[in-house]
Every structure is written in C-alpha cells, then in structure tokens.
Amino acid sequence: MGSAASAAAPPPPPPVQPHGAAPPYGVGLAGILPPKPDGDEKKEEKVDYLNLPCPVAYEEIQREALMSLKPELFEGLRFDFTKMLSQKFALSHSVLMGSLEVPSQSADVIKVPTAQYEFGANFIDLPQLMLIGRLMTDGRLNARVKCDLTENLALKVNAQLTSEPHYSQGMFNFDYKGTDYRAQFQIGNNAFYGANYIQSVTPNLSMGTEIFWLGQQRKSGIGFNSRYNTDKMVGTLQVASTGIVALSYVQKVSEKVSLATDFMYNHMSRDVTSSVGYDYILRQCRLRGKIDSNGVVAAYLEERLNMGVNFLLSAEIDHAKKNYKFGFGMTVGE
C-alpha cells in the first residue's frame, strides 16, 4: 500500500524562479526581451486643448522651407555697410554692381550692366516700435513700420513709392495674437482687402484660412493651409482658389543640418515645379543650396571672417536657358 501510495503521489512542484532570472530551458526569447514593468503600461499623456501653443503667423508657415529653398541670391558685386549711431538708431549703405535681365521674345537671355546705391535708416526700439527706410538711386523709397499697439495687437505698414505713376504701393496690416490663434486684417491701395486666421488644433497641428478682395480688378479668392511641426520636421500644405497647390517638408537632421523640399502645382497654367534644398550651419559659415525640376542649381555661402564682417558667395545656374549668375560680396556691421 505504501509503495502504491508513493507511486500515485503527484510530483513535487518546480522550484520558483526569482524575478528576472533566466528560465530553466535556457536563455531564449524570454531571456532576450526585457521584462515587462510591474503594473499597467504607461498611459499616454492627455492633451489639454484649452492650453494649446500659439501658431506661427499665416504668412510665415513656410519659413523653414524658404530659408533653404529661397536664399538671397544676387549677381555681380555687393557691399553692405551698417553703422550703429546709438543702441536704437543705425544707418546703412549698400552698393550693387551687376547685370539686369531685359525681357525679350526670344529664348536667349539678354542682360545689360547696371549699378545701384541704396541708403537706409533703421530705428529699432524692441519690442514696441521698428522703423526701416530705404532710398534707391532710381527714385524708389521703401518704408516699413511695426508698432505694438497693445500686448496682443500690432500694426504693420509697408509702403513703396516710385516716380512712375500707378506703381506706388501701400499696405496696412493689423495683427492680433491670441493664446492659441492669430488673426490678421489687411487693407491696401487699389481697393485691396484681406483677412486671415490660423488656429492651433493640436500641440503640433495648426490650420488656417484666408480671403481677399481686389476691388479695382474685381477679383476675389480664398485659401486654406495647414502646418504640422515637431522637433524634427515641419510639413505644410496650402490650397487656394486661384488654382495654386503648394506643399513643403523640412527634415531637421541635426541642430546644424536640415533638408527641405517643396512642390507647387498651378491648375490655371498647368505648371508643376518642385525643388530640394539644404541648410548647413558650420562654425564659421552657413551654406544653403537647392536644385529644382527645371534644372536650376543654386548655392549661397555666408562666411564669417571676423566680428561683424561676413563674406558672401552666390551662384545660380540654369542649364536649360544657359543663364549663369555668379556674385560675391561683403557685409560690414551688425
């Protein structure tokens, strides 16, 4: 009986493995994968939709892409000098000697030599007031005014006066900055009226719309845009009733390197263009460049030689039109 009872008894339970120890059958998949933390998995952070960040201005949603894809290219010789007379007031002198393209009916590019001098005056009392004026030798006068009327309301004025009739322009912008939205109202010459509004939908996504009316030409339009940005990328989309569809994408590879691309489709003219560019910030210089679907290659270099002294190199090559533009210059003063 005792032997029969001993044979029928169940085998002893396996020894209890300590937490995190390898199983007795060897280090397999369970040994490779990290142990799950005790308790429930970490819950996703809830979004406070009543405390969203303020979006960028409507006209600046593509600022990261434009920085790489639209550098300030020039042709010929350029020299800029800025002299600070006080902490708020400065004078500037600019000289540009190069060539000017003349419109022609043929496919050949016709250029004529030209030279231009520009005198400027700046009065900057941040963050309340900013006055900028430029006077050219051809008689043009450009002026910009930015004044903060209140903590959230700002007035911007852009004006261009010329000696030629019907070419002078003026624009008044009233910008209102809310906690999670921005609104702008525009009024200009030729009976131009416009308004735009952009709203943060999530911490990373903002969407907006704009309308305009040009009374002299009896034209109106409406547009929509969206912007999605994180710490590593920025993507934008713009659609307008004028037939324009524009997309842009910027990938921040690191703090000093970013890649950008854009795509534009014009439904009226059936034109499609796209470009790819880069922005590389080194210790003493900044290099930007792009190449587009029309075969145009461009590069722009800013080299810092000393405190307040920068050397500039600009190049643009259009292989299809055999149009080559090269320029170098220097900026002195901050």
PDB file of N, CA and C in Angstrom, residues 1 3 11 13 18 43 55 84 90 94 96 100 118 128 170 195 202 210 218 220 227 230 256 274 290 298 308 311 320:
ATOM      1  N   MET A   1       0.835  -1.198   0.000  1.00  0.00           N
ATOM      2  CA  MET A   1       0.000   0.000   0.000  1.00  0.00           C
ATOM      3  C   MET A   1       0.869   1.246   0.000  1.00  0.00           C
ATOM      4  N   SER A   3       3.896   1.585  -1.037  1.00  0.00           N
ATOM      5  CA  SER A   3       4.551   1.808  -2.336  1.00  0.00           C
ATOM      6  C   SER A   3       3.566   2.277  -3.372  1.00  0.00           C
ATOM      7  N   PRO A  11       4.028  14.667  -8.534  1.00  0.00           N
ATOM      8  CA  PRO A  11       5.429  15.095  -8.429  1.00  0.00           C
ATOM      9  C   PRO A  11       5.518  16.437  -7.732  1.00  0.00           C
ATOM     10  N   PRO A  13       6.272  20.319  -6.976  1.00  0.00           N
ATOM     11  CA  PRO A  13       6.236  21.492  -7.896  1.00  0.00           C
ATOM     12  C   PRO A  13       7.640  21.954  -8.231  1.00  0.00           C
ATOM     13  N   PRO A  18      13.482  33.111  -9.360  1.00  0.00           N
ATOM     14  CA  PRO A  18      13.469  34.513  -8.910  1.00  0.00           C
ATOM     15  C   PRO A  18      13.106  35.444 -10.058  1.00  0.00           C
ATOM     16  N   LYS A  43       0.415  55.186 -19.446  1.00  0.00           N
ATOM     17  CA  LYS A  43      -0.658  55.756 -20.252  1.00  0.00           C
ATOM     18  C   LYS A  43      -0.139  56.971 -21.007  1.00  0.00           C
ATOM     19  N   PRO A  55       0.154  79.486 -32.759  1.00  0.00           N
ATOM     20  CA  PRO A  55       0.796  79.104 -34.037  1.00  0.00           C
ATOM     21  C   PRO A  55       1.623  80.246 -34.603  1.00  0.00           C
ATOM     22  N   MET A  84      26.154 101.696 -36.475  1.00  0.00           N
ATOM     23  CA  MET A  84      25.290 101.966 -35.337  1.00  0.00           C
ATOM     24  C   MET A  84      25.658 103.322 -34.734  1.00  0.00           C
ATOM     25  N   ALA A  90      20.478 103.334 -36.514  1.00  0.00           N
ATOM     26  CA  ALA A  90      21.600 102.911 -37.353  1.00  0.00           C
ATOM     27  C   ALA A  90      21.376 103.385 -38.774  1.00  0.00           C
ATOM     28  N   SER A  94      24.427 100.455 -49.130  1.00  0.00           N
ATOM     29  CA  SER A  94      24.510  99.244 -49.933  1.00  0.00           C
ATOM     30  C   SER A  94      24.839  99.615 -51.373  1.00  0.00           C
ATOM     31  N   LEU A  96      25.422  97.723 -55.217  1.00  0.00           N
ATOM     32  CA  LEU A  96      25.271  96.514 -56.030  1.00  0.00           C
ATOM     33  C   LEU A  96      25.635  96.843 -57.468  1.00  0.00           C
ATOM     34  N   LEU A 100      21.310  93.299 -65.345  1.00  0.00           N
ATOM     35  CA  LEU A 100      19.854  93.247 -65.266  1.00  0.00           C
ATOM     36  C   LEU A 100      19.321  92.546 -66.501  1.00  0.00           C
ATOM     37  N   GLU A 118      22.013 102.217 -52.392  1.00  0.00           N
ATOM     38  CA  GLU A 118      20.852 102.250 -51.512  1.00  0.00           C
ATOM     39  C   GLU A 118      21.267 102.801 -50.154  1.00  0.00           C
ATOM     40  N   GLN A 128       8.450  97.373 -28.942  1.00  0.00           N
ATOM     41  CA  GLN A 128       7.298  98.208 -29.247  1.00  0.00           C
ATOM     42  C   GLN A 128       7.316  98.795 -30.654  1.00  0.00           C
ATOM     43  N   GLY A 170       0.980 100.534 -51.109  1.00  0.00           N
ATOM     44  CA  GLY A 170       0.907 100.690 -49.664  1.00  0.00           C
ATOM     45  C   GLY A 170       0.017  99.613 -49.069  1.00  0.00           C
ATOM     46  N   ALA A 195      -8.034  89.186 -45.195  1.00  0.00           N
ATOM     47  CA  ALA A 195      -8.072  88.736 -43.806  1.00  0.00           C
ATOM     48  C   ALA A 195      -7.648  87.273 -43.761  1.00  0.00           C
ATOM     49  N   THR A 202      -4.030  70.955 -32.492  1.00  0.00           N
ATOM     50  CA  THR A 202      -3.354  70.096 -31.525  1.00  0.00           C
ATOM     51  C   THR A 202      -2.027  70.774 -31.179  1.00  0.00           C
ATOM     52  N   GLU A 210      -7.768  82.086 -45.417  1.00  0.00           N
ATOM     53  CA  GLU A 210      -7.617  83.484 -45.784  1.00  0.00           C
ATOM     54  C   GLU A 210      -8.582  83.823 -46.912  1.00  0.00           C
ATOM     55  N   ARG A 218     -11.784  93.584 -59.608  1.00  0.00           N
ATOM     56  CA  ARG A 218     -12.979  92.761 -59.360  1.00  0.00           C
ATOM     57  C   ARG A 218     -12.613  91.282 -59.227  1.00  0.00           C
ATOM     58  N   SER A 220     -11.512  88.105 -56.423  1.00  0.00           N
ATOM     59  CA  SER A 220     -11.549  87.645 -55.037  1.00  0.00           C
ATOM     60  C   SER A 220     -10.974  86.234 -54.977  1.00  0.00           C
ATOM     61  N   ARG A 227      -0.310  73.276 -41.094  1.00  0.00           N
ATOM     62  CA  ARG A 227       1.107  73.143 -40.734  1.00  0.00           C
ATOM     63  C   ARG A 227       1.229  72.136 -39.599  1.00  0.00           C
ATOM     64  N   THR A 230       7.101  69.216 -35.527  1.00  0.00           N
ATOM     65  CA  THR A 230       7.639  68.570 -34.339  1.00  0.00           C
ATOM     66  C   THR A 230       9.065  69.088 -34.147  1.00  0.00           C
ATOM     67  N   LYS A 256      22.333  71.543 -36.764  1.00  0.00           N
ATOM     68  CA  LYS A 256      23.027  72.359 -37.757  1.00  0.00           C
ATOM     69  C   LYS A 256      22.705  71.980 -39.194  1.00  0.00           C
ATOM     70  N   SER A 274       9.047  71.576 -58.556  1.00  0.00           N
ATOM     71  CA  SER A 274       9.454  71.029 -57.264  1.00  0.00           C
ATOM     72  C   SER A 274      10.937  71.280 -57.091  1.00  0.00           C
ATOM     73  N   LYS A 290      20.032  74.589 -53.443  1.00  0.00           N
ATOM     74  CA  LYS A 290      18.841  73.891 -53.916  1.00  0.00           C
ATOM     75  C   LYS A 290      19.032  73.485 -55.365  1.00  0.00           C
ATOM     76  N   ALA A 298      21.368  76.205 -57.433  1.00  0.00           N
ATOM     77  CA  ALA A 298      21.758  77.434 -56.758  1.00  0.00           C
ATOM     78  C   ALA A 298      22.444  77.105 -55.446  1.00  0.00           C
ATOM     79  N   GLY A 308      31.363  90.950 -37.051  1.00  0.00           N
ATOM     80  CA  GLY A 308      30.698  91.965 -37.848  1.00  0.00           C
ATOM     81  C   GLY A 308      31.134  92.021 -39.293  1.00  0.00           C
ATOM     82  N   PHE A 311      31.656  87.407 -45.498  1.00  0.00           N
ATOM     83  CA  PHE A 311      31.930  87.287 -46.928  1.00  0.00           C
ATOM     84  C   PHE A 311      30.829  86.447 -47.567  1.00  0.00           C
ATOM     85  N   ALA A 320      19.037  74.870 -68.816  1.00  0.00           N
ATOM     86  CA  ALA A 320      18.116  74.885 -69.953  1.00  0.00           C
ATOM     87  C   ALA A 320      18.177  76.212 -70.707  1.00  0.00           C
TER      88      ALA A 320
END
